mmCIF file of C-alpha atoms and ligand atoms in Angstrom:
data_model
loop_
_atom_site.group_PDB
_atom_site.id
_atom_site.type_symbol
_atom_site.label_atom_id
_atom_site.label_comp_id
_atom_site.label_asym_id
_atom_site.label_seq_id
_atom_site.Cartn_x
_atom_site.Cartn_y
_atom_site.Cartn_z
ATOM 1 C CA UNK A 42 97.094 118.129 118.224
ATOM 2 C CA UNK A 43 98.511 120.417 116.044
ATOM 3 C CA UNK A 44 101.639 122.116 116.874
ATOM 4 C CA UNK A 45 104.294 121.213 114.018
ATOM 5 C CA UNK A 46 106.400 117.992 113.920
ATOM 6 C CA UNK A 47 109.259 119.930 112.735
ATOM 7 C CA UNK A 48 110.021 121.989 115.399
ATOM 8 C CA UNK A 49 112.494 120.005 117.600
ATOM 9 C CA UNK A 50 115.769 118.974 116.974
ATOM 10 C CA UNK A 51 115.782 115.672 115.128
ATOM 11 C CA UNK A 52 116.898 112.694 113.935
ATOM 12 C CA UNK A 53 115.280 111.500 110.877
ATOM 13 C CA UNK A 54 116.199 108.196 109.731
ATOM 14 C CA UNK A 55 115.121 107.448 105.949
ATOM 15 C CA UNK A 56 115.401 104.302 104.041
ATOM 16 C CA UNK A 57 115.795 104.272 100.554
ATOM 17 C CA UNK A 58 117.621 107.725 100.502
ATOM 18 C CA UNK A 59 120.332 106.984 97.901
ATOM 19 C CA UNK A 60 117.837 108.222 95.011
ATOM 20 C CA UNK A 61 114.242 108.855 93.786
ATOM 21 C CA UNK A 62 111.760 109.710 96.453
ATOM 22 C CA UNK A 63 113.720 108.821 99.245
ATOM 23 C CA UNK A 64 117.009 111.526 97.910
ATOM 24 C CA UNK A 65 114.112 113.988 97.370
ATOM 25 C CA UNK A 66 112.394 113.521 101.183
ATOM 26 C CA UNK A 67 116.219 113.880 102.557
ATOM 27 C CA UNK A 68 116.593 117.059 101.058
ATOM 28 C CA UNK A 69 113.236 118.323 102.445
ATOM 29 C CA UNK A 70 113.872 117.430 105.887
ATOM 30 C CA UNK A 71 117.400 118.547 105.739
ATOM 31 C CA UNK A 72 115.865 122.253 105.167
ATOM 32 C CA UNK A 73 113.329 122.049 107.574
ATOM 33 C CA UNK A 74 114.349 120.670 110.743
ATOM 34 C CA UNK A 75 116.105 122.887 113.131
ATOM 35 C CA UNK A 76 119.787 123.399 113.466
ATOM 36 C CA UNK A 77 121.306 120.614 115.546
ATOM 37 C CA UNK A 78 119.326 117.766 113.977
ATOM 38 C CA UNK A 79 120.597 114.673 112.297
ATOM 39 C CA UNK A 80 119.430 112.823 108.944
ATOM 40 C CA UNK A 81 120.730 109.246 109.015
ATOM 41 C CA UNK A 82 120.262 107.870 105.124
ATOM 42 C CA UNK A 83 119.966 104.212 104.678
ATOM 43 C CA UNK A 84 120.519 102.145 101.606
ATOM 44 C CA UNK A 85 122.698 99.762 99.934
ATOM 45 C CA UNK A 86 124.374 101.927 97.027
ATOM 46 C CA UNK A 87 127.341 103.732 98.881
ATOM 47 C CA UNK A 88 128.338 105.748 96.047
ATOM 48 C CA UNK A 89 124.820 107.200 95.590
ATOM 49 C CA UNK A 90 124.601 107.551 99.433
ATOM 50 C CA UNK A 91 128.089 109.684 99.684
ATOM 51 C CA UNK A 92 126.646 111.971 96.986
ATOM 52 C CA UNK A 93 123.084 112.484 98.575
ATOM 53 C CA UNK A 94 124.930 113.322 101.875
ATOM 54 C CA UNK A 95 127.586 116.315 100.199
ATOM 55 C CA UNK A 96 124.374 117.528 98.532
ATOM 56 C CA UNK A 97 122.377 117.323 101.647
ATOM 57 C CA UNK A 98 125.619 119.188 103.722
ATOM 58 C CA UNK A 99 125.557 121.789 100.824
ATOM 59 C CA UNK A 100 122.120 122.359 101.337
ATOM 60 C CA UNK A 101 121.876 122.982 105.003
ATOM 61 C CA UNK A 102 125.135 122.412 107.176
ATOM 62 C CA UNK A 103 123.492 122.787 110.379
ATOM 63 C CA UNK A 104 122.285 119.695 110.203
ATOM 64 C CA UNK A 105 124.381 116.616 110.269
ATOM 65 C CA UNK A 106 124.233 113.540 107.794
ATOM 66 C CA UNK A 107 125.024 110.190 108.132
ATOM 67 C CA UNK A 108 124.680 107.283 105.702
ATOM 68 C CA UNK A 109 125.531 103.693 106.370
ATOM 69 C CA UNK A 110 125.196 100.419 103.868
ATOM 70 C CA UNK A 111 121.999 98.926 104.267
ATOM 71 C CA UNK A 112 120.013 95.948 102.809
ATOM 72 C CA UNK A 113 116.425 96.015 103.819
ATOM 73 C CA UNK A 114 115.985 92.763 102.357
ATOM 74 C CA UNK A 115 118.147 91.097 104.862
ATOM 75 C CA UNK A 116 116.868 90.219 107.879
ATOM 76 C CA UNK A 117 120.403 90.783 109.729
ATOM 77 C CA UNK A 118 120.713 94.030 108.600
ATOM 78 C CA UNK A 119 117.382 95.056 110.079
ATOM 79 C CA UNK A 120 118.184 93.223 113.424
ATOM 80 C CA UNK A 121 118.511 94.795 116.631
ATOM 81 C CA UNK A 122 121.977 94.460 116.749
ATOM 82 C CA UNK A 123 122.659 95.655 113.499
ATOM 83 C CA UNK A 124 120.768 98.912 113.723
ATOM 84 C CA UNK A 125 122.355 99.563 117.231
ATOM 85 C CA UNK A 126 125.945 99.116 115.775
ATOM 86 C CA UNK A 127 124.596 101.450 113.014
ATOM 87 C CA UNK A 128 123.951 104.323 115.564
ATOM 88 C CA UNK A 129 127.083 103.813 117.442
ATOM 89 C CA UNK A 130 129.363 103.683 114.696
ATOM 90 C CA UNK A 131 127.714 107.044 113.287
ATOM 91 C CA UNK A 132 127.888 108.296 117.125
ATOM 92 C CA UNK A 133 124.388 109.096 117.206
ATOM 93 C CA UNK A 134 123.157 109.729 120.922
ATOM 94 C CA UNK A 135 119.389 109.122 120.795
ATOM 95 C CA UNK A 136 118.989 111.161 123.983
ATOM 96 C CA UNK A 137 120.257 114.364 122.224
ATOM 97 C CA UNK A 138 116.954 114.838 120.200
ATOM 98 C CA UNK A 139 113.434 115.968 121.186
ATOM 99 C CA UNK A 140 111.936 113.942 118.434
ATOM 100 C CA UNK A 141 112.754 110.771 116.198
ATOM 101 C CA UNK A 142 111.166 110.249 112.330
ATOM 102 C CA UNK A 143 111.086 107.064 110.745
ATOM 103 C CA UNK A 144 110.810 107.325 107.311
ATOM 104 C CA UNK A 145 110.101 103.878 105.518
ATOM 105 C CA UNK A 146 110.655 104.762 102.175
ATOM 106 C CA UNK A 147 112.779 101.816 100.722
ATOM 107 C CA UNK A 148 110.453 99.428 98.117
ATOM 108 C CA UNK A 149 110.514 97.723 95.081
ATOM 109 C CA UNK A 150 107.660 97.318 92.939
ATOM 110 C CA UNK A 151 109.584 93.620 91.976
ATOM 111 C CA UNK A 152 108.537 91.734 89.066
ATOM 112 C CA UNK A 153 105.651 93.587 87.500
ATOM 113 C CA UNK A 154 105.787 91.386 84.270
ATOM 114 C CA UNK A 155 103.777 88.595 85.284
ATOM 115 C CA UNK A 156 100.013 87.896 86.900
ATOM 116 C CA UNK A 157 98.993 86.458 89.900
ATOM 117 C CA UNK A 158 98.958 82.959 88.299
ATOM 118 C CA UNK A 159 102.575 83.264 86.789
ATOM 119 C CA UNK A 160 104.808 83.319 89.945
ATOM 120 C CA UNK A 161 106.608 80.176 90.285
ATOM 121 C CA UNK A 162 109.923 81.240 91.696
ATOM 122 C CA UNK A 163 110.098 81.587 95.269
ATOM 123 C CA UNK A 164 113.209 82.956 95.787
ATOM 124 C CA UNK A 165 111.680 85.939 93.955
ATOM 125 C CA UNK A 166 108.305 86.239 95.790
ATOM 126 C CA UNK A 167 110.229 85.614 99.049
ATOM 127 C CA UNK A 168 112.923 88.369 97.929
ATOM 128 C CA UNK A 169 110.198 90.806 97.202
ATOM 129 C CA UNK A 170 108.352 90.386 100.665
ATOM 130 C CA UNK A 171 111.354 90.288 102.436
ATOM 131 C CA UNK A 172 112.251 93.858 101.035
ATOM 132 C CA UNK A 173 108.731 95.465 101.424
ATOM 133 C CA UNK A 174 107.345 93.631 104.070
ATOM 134 C CA UNK A 175 109.634 91.702 106.193
ATOM 135 C CA UNK A 176 112.705 93.940 106.181
ATOM 136 C CA UNK A 177 110.344 97.186 107.149
ATOM 137 C CA UNK A 178 108.631 95.477 110.206
ATOM 138 C CA UNK A 179 112.007 94.084 111.563
ATOM 139 C CA UNK A 180 113.717 97.513 110.586
ATOM 140 C CA UNK A 181 110.898 99.447 112.539
ATOM 141 C CA UNK A 182 111.001 97.151 115.737
ATOM 142 C CA UNK A 183 114.804 97.690 115.907
ATOM 143 C CA UNK A 184 114.620 100.990 115.742
ATOM 144 C CA UNK A 185 111.955 101.737 117.963
ATOM 145 C CA UNK A 186 113.579 99.316 120.491
ATOM 146 C CA UNK A 187 116.332 101.427 120.392
ATOM 147 C CA UNK A 188 114.846 104.746 120.496
ATOM 148 C CA UNK A 189 112.574 103.487 123.622
ATOM 149 C CA UNK A 190 115.656 103.234 125.956
ATOM 150 C CA UNK A 191 115.231 106.936 126.221
ATOM 151 C CA UNK A 192 112.566 109.610 126.955
ATOM 152 C CA UNK A 193 112.118 110.993 123.771
ATOM 153 C CA UNK A 194 109.216 113.338 123.193
ATOM 154 C CA UNK A 195 108.208 112.778 120.055
ATOM 155 C CA UNK A 196 108.280 109.829 117.718
ATOM 156 C CA UNK A 197 106.698 109.966 114.466
ATOM 157 C CA UNK A 198 106.452 106.754 112.081
ATOM 158 C CA UNK A 199 106.171 107.462 108.114
ATOM 159 C CA UNK A 200 105.303 104.861 105.959
ATOM 160 C CA UNK A 201 105.771 105.399 102.365
ATOM 161 C CA UNK A 202 102.820 103.657 100.993
ATOM 162 C CA UNK A 203 100.925 104.020 97.584
ATOM 163 C CA UNK A 204 97.447 103.555 96.085
ATOM 164 C CA UNK A 205 98.213 99.900 95.638
ATOM 165 C CA UNK A 206 97.852 99.417 99.404
ATOM 166 C CA UNK A 207 94.153 100.151 98.848
ATOM 167 C CA UNK A 208 93.450 99.490 95.431
ATOM 168 C CA UNK A 209 94.443 96.634 93.199
ATOM 169 C CA UNK A 210 96.212 96.910 89.788
ATOM 170 C CA UNK A 211 96.297 94.246 87.373
ATOM 171 C CA UNK A 212 99.656 92.380 87.361
ATOM 172 C CA UNK A 213 100.933 94.283 90.436
ATOM 173 C CA UNK A 214 99.567 91.436 92.855
ATOM 174 C CA UNK A 215 102.700 91.354 95.121
ATOM 175 C CA UNK A 216 103.365 94.772 95.175
ATOM 176 C CA UNK A 217 99.903 95.717 96.222
ATOM 177 C CA UNK A 218 99.638 92.840 98.593
ATOM 178 C CA UNK A 219 103.201 94.260 99.944
ATOM 179 C CA UNK A 220 102.160 97.710 100.327
ATOM 180 C CA UNK A 221 98.600 96.508 101.888
ATOM 181 C CA UNK A 222 100.369 94.624 104.643
ATOM 182 C CA UNK A 223 102.240 97.302 105.340
ATOM 183 C CA UNK A 224 99.520 99.544 105.725
ATOM 184 C CA UNK A 225 98.024 97.565 108.039
ATOM 185 C CA UNK A 226 101.254 96.994 110.181
ATOM 186 C CA UNK A 227 101.586 100.543 110.800
ATOM 187 C CA UNK A 228 97.982 100.995 111.336
ATOM 188 C CA UNK A 229 98.034 98.651 114.157
ATOM 189 C CA UNK A 230 101.522 100.026 115.367
ATOM 190 C CA UNK A 231 99.396 103.074 115.922
ATOM 191 C CA UNK A 232 96.586 101.521 117.481
ATOM 192 C CA UNK A 233 99.111 99.797 119.810
ATOM 193 C CA UNK A 234 100.716 102.450 120.721
ATOM 194 C CA UNK A 235 99.666 106.107 121.429
ATOM 195 C CA UNK A 236 102.857 107.785 122.150
ATOM 196 C CA UNK A 237 103.435 107.522 118.179
ATOM 197 C CA UNK A 238 102.429 109.857 115.669
ATOM 198 C CA UNK A 239 102.212 107.053 112.248
ATOM 199 C CA UNK A 240 101.077 108.282 108.921
ATOM 200 C CA UNK A 241 100.989 105.979 106.014
ATOM 201 C CA UNK A 242 101.660 108.370 103.132
ATOM 202 C CA UNK A 243 100.925 107.542 99.174
ATOM 203 C CA UNK A 244 102.721 109.635 97.389
ATOM 204 C CA UNK A 245 101.121 109.688 94.220
ATOM 205 C CA UNK A 246 102.846 108.423 90.677
ATOM 206 C CA UNK A 247 106.430 109.697 90.814
ATOM 207 C CA UNK A 248 108.992 110.197 87.812
ATOM 208 C CA UNK A 249 111.492 108.164 89.470
ATOM 209 C CA UNK A 250 113.766 104.464 88.459
ATOM 210 C CA UNK A 251 110.706 102.598 89.688
ATOM 211 C CA UNK A 252 108.337 103.926 87.199
ATOM 212 C CA UNK A 253 110.463 102.778 84.382
ATOM 213 C CA UNK A 254 109.139 99.257 85.830
ATOM 214 C CA UNK A 255 105.770 100.129 85.834
ATOM 215 C CA UNK A 256 106.087 101.431 82.361
ATOM 216 C CA UNK A 257 106.797 97.574 81.349
ATOM 217 C CA UNK A 258 104.210 95.644 83.399
ATOM 218 C CA UNK A 259 102.424 92.812 82.113
ATOM 219 C CA UNK A 260 98.799 94.673 81.758
ATOM 220 C CA UNK A 261 98.528 96.260 78.649
ATOM 221 C CA UNK A 262 96.356 98.822 79.848
ATOM 222 C CA UNK A 263 98.063 99.959 83.067
ATOM 223 C CA UNK A 264 101.407 99.983 80.727
ATOM 224 C CA UNK A 265 99.455 102.007 78.359
ATOM 225 C CA UNK A 266 98.415 104.571 81.177
ATOM 226 C CA UNK A 267 102.048 104.560 82.658
ATOM 227 C CA UNK A 268 103.831 105.167 79.302
ATOM 228 C CA UNK A 269 101.105 108.143 78.413
ATOM 229 C CA UNK A 270 101.726 109.532 81.962
ATOM 230 C CA UNK A 271 105.604 109.607 81.220
ATOM 231 C CA UNK A 272 105.116 111.082 77.442
ATOM 232 C CA UNK A 273 102.948 113.731 78.845
ATOM 233 C CA UNK A 274 104.543 114.546 81.465
ATOM 234 C CA UNK A 275 101.662 114.265 84.149
ATOM 235 C CA UNK A 276 103.680 112.098 86.675
ATOM 236 C CA UNK A 277 104.570 113.996 89.692
ATOM 237 C CA UNK A 278 107.701 116.139 90.331
ATOM 238 C CA UNK A 279 109.229 114.326 93.730
ATOM 239 C CA UNK A 280 109.897 117.700 95.265
ATOM 240 C CA UNK A 281 105.582 118.381 94.778
ATOM 241 C CA UNK A 282 104.794 115.238 96.564
ATOM 242 C CA UNK A 283 107.499 115.452 99.076
ATOM 243 C CA UNK A 284 106.718 119.224 100.182
ATOM 244 C CA UNK A 285 103.092 117.803 100.555
ATOM 245 C CA UNK A 286 104.422 115.319 103.288
ATOM 246 C CA UNK A 287 105.894 118.360 104.688
ATOM 247 C CA UNK A 288 102.864 120.463 104.910
ATOM 248 C CA UNK A 289 101.052 117.287 106.701
ATOM 249 C CA UNK A 290 103.645 117.214 109.055
ATOM 250 C CA UNK A 291 103.556 120.891 109.753
ATOM 251 C CA UNK A 292 99.935 120.702 110.243
ATOM 252 C CA UNK A 293 99.985 117.493 112.467
ATOM 253 C CA UNK A 294 96.328 117.045 112.197
ATOM 254 C CA UNK A 295 96.475 113.926 110.897
ATOM 255 C CA UNK A 296 94.877 110.690 112.813
ATOM 256 C CA UNK A 297 97.726 108.496 113.805
ATOM 257 C CA UNK A 298 97.726 105.468 111.236
ATOM 258 C CA UNK A 299 95.803 107.438 108.680
ATOM 259 C CA UNK A 300 96.162 106.605 105.001
ATOM 260 C CA UNK A 301 96.335 110.063 103.213
ATOM 261 C CA UNK A 302 97.035 110.328 99.372
ATOM 262 C CA UNK A 303 98.929 112.944 97.475
ATOM 263 C CA UNK A 304 95.320 113.629 95.794
ATOM 264 C CA UNK A 305 93.581 113.742 99.069
ATOM 265 C CA UNK A 306 91.475 117.228 99.584
ATOM 266 C CA UNK A 307 92.830 117.931 103.002
ATOM 267 C CA UNK A 308 91.199 121.215 103.565
HETATM 268 P P1 NDP B 1597 113.226 103.958 93.437
HETATM 269 O O1 NDP B 1597 113.322 102.353 92.713
HETATM 270 O O2 NDP B 1597 113.518 105.240 92.643
HETATM 271 O O3 NDP B 1597 114.016 103.936 94.582
HETATM 272 C C1 NDP B 1597 113.923 103.035 95.261
HETATM 273 C C2 NDP B 1597 115.031 103.369 96.845
HETATM 274 O O4 NDP B 1597 114.694 102.113 97.749
HETATM 275 C C3 NDP B 1597 116.284 103.302 96.467
HETATM 276 O O5 NDP B 1597 116.667 104.564 96.947
HETATM 277 C C4 NDP B 1597 117.221 102.444 96.616
HETATM 278 O O6 NDP B 1597 118.435 102.422 97.232
HETATM 279 C C5 NDP B 1597 116.049 101.811 97.706
HETATM 280 N N1 NDP B 1597 115.814 100.303 97.803
HETATM 281 C C6 NDP B 1597 115.453 99.619 96.800
HETATM 282 N N2 NDP B 1597 115.870 98.169 97.264
HETATM 283 C C7 NDP B 1597 116.617 98.219 98.421
HETATM 284 C C8 NDP B 1597 117.087 97.113 99.592
HETATM 285 N N3 NDP B 1597 116.827 95.769 99.366
HETATM 286 N N4 NDP B 1597 117.468 97.717 100.713
HETATM 287 C C9 NDP B 1597 117.278 99.022 101.072
HETATM 288 N N5 NDP B 1597 116.916 99.896 100.282
HETATM 289 C C10 NDP B 1597 116.720 99.439 98.746
HETATM 290 O O7 NDP B 1597 111.665 104.666 94.118
HETATM 291 P P2 NDP B 1597 110.806 105.670 94.640
HETATM 292 O O8 NDP B 1597 111.970 106.437 94.954
HETATM 293 O O9 NDP B 1597 109.897 105.565 93.475
HETATM 294 O O10 NDP B 1597 109.968 104.989 95.582
HETATM 295 C C11 NDP B 1597 110.520 105.108 97.085
HETATM 296 C C12 NDP B 1597 109.114 104.679 97.665
HETATM 297 O O11 NDP B 1597 107.606 105.202 97.134
HETATM 298 C C13 NDP B 1597 108.885 103.027 97.740
HETATM 299 O O12 NDP B 1597 108.310 102.493 98.699
HETATM 300 C C14 NDP B 1597 107.616 103.042 96.668
HETATM 301 O O13 NDP B 1597 106.855 101.829 96.912
HETATM 302 C C15 NDP B 1597 106.770 104.388 96.613
HETATM 303 N N6 NDP B 1597 106.071 104.814 95.673
HETATM 304 C C16 NDP B 1597 106.407 105.352 94.520
HETATM 305 C C17 NDP B 1597 105.724 105.579 93.716
HETATM 306 C C18 NDP B 1597 106.151 105.926 92.317
HETATM 307 O O14 NDP B 1597 105.421 106.556 91.107
HETATM 308 N N7 NDP B 1597 107.675 106.024 92.083
HETATM 309 C C19 NDP B 1597 104.352 105.730 93.925
HETATM 310 C C20 NDP B 1597 104.030 105.081 95.039
HETATM 311 C C21 NDP B 1597 104.837 104.860 96.033
HETATM 312 P P3 NDP B 1597 119.340 101.237 96.692
HETATM 313 O O15 NDP B 1597 119.239 100.479 95.406
HETATM 314 O O16 NDP B 1597 120.842 102.189 97.026
HETATM 315 O O17 NDP B 1597 119.510 100.221 98.085
#
């Protein structure tokens, strides 16, 4: 298994593509996929999606870009019925593609100002889990069920994971739990379906809006660490991290379901 996954005409679905890492991944895919490919961007902020879409077309107008308003914390939005209608509305014919990428990037750290014993707001807990876990699971199933109607050669699922999936961070319990659940969900998916190439990709600490919340977390040591990283410029640029993911997809030597971190030595 070593042929680049980026060779065939592809449909690439990216969640949380309106800003931050998802936007950067979209910019990376649009410049690495062959002509005739299509990017479908999903997020809630339609102004940002419109802007990202125009930017992508300016980078490579041989790849079509479509977007749709989508709330991953809403189970109806993630239903197969809704996903089918999004694909129809965007006039996406799955049979036209040699490969499909599902990039599960949307996520939130939730409320980092509380320790595990301080959670009492059921709606807040449920919303965080709905976005990070339930919505991801449902969207993934809906998309795979649509894809399975056709004989598409390559199906690649990228879960944007985190170090928090495999390591506890004080005052980040809900986020860590959600990321761990996602990782195991996608590991299990890889074990269930060997026709998929599944990657749990931990992108490293990125200079995005999400980091502002990390700088306000309850744990004082961690808060200091993230404030220092911000001040001394040691957070990663999204571009550096996204380029490494592209290299992994080009090399295509990862084990399906594997968790790989930006800082892993991949030689
Ligand atoms: P941002 O907060 O900057 O961006 C989050 C993205 O997710 C936005 O595009 C947002 O779009 C989308 N999103 C948020 N809520 C929803 C929702 N309910 N439905 C659909 N989309 C939603 O975060 P990052 O770019 O930093 O994070 C991207 C991914 O990378 C996340 O999964 C995160 O856990 C992971 N990660 C980030 C790290 C970091 O240091 N930043 C480190 C490790 C992992 P909109 O608001 O338009 O809906």
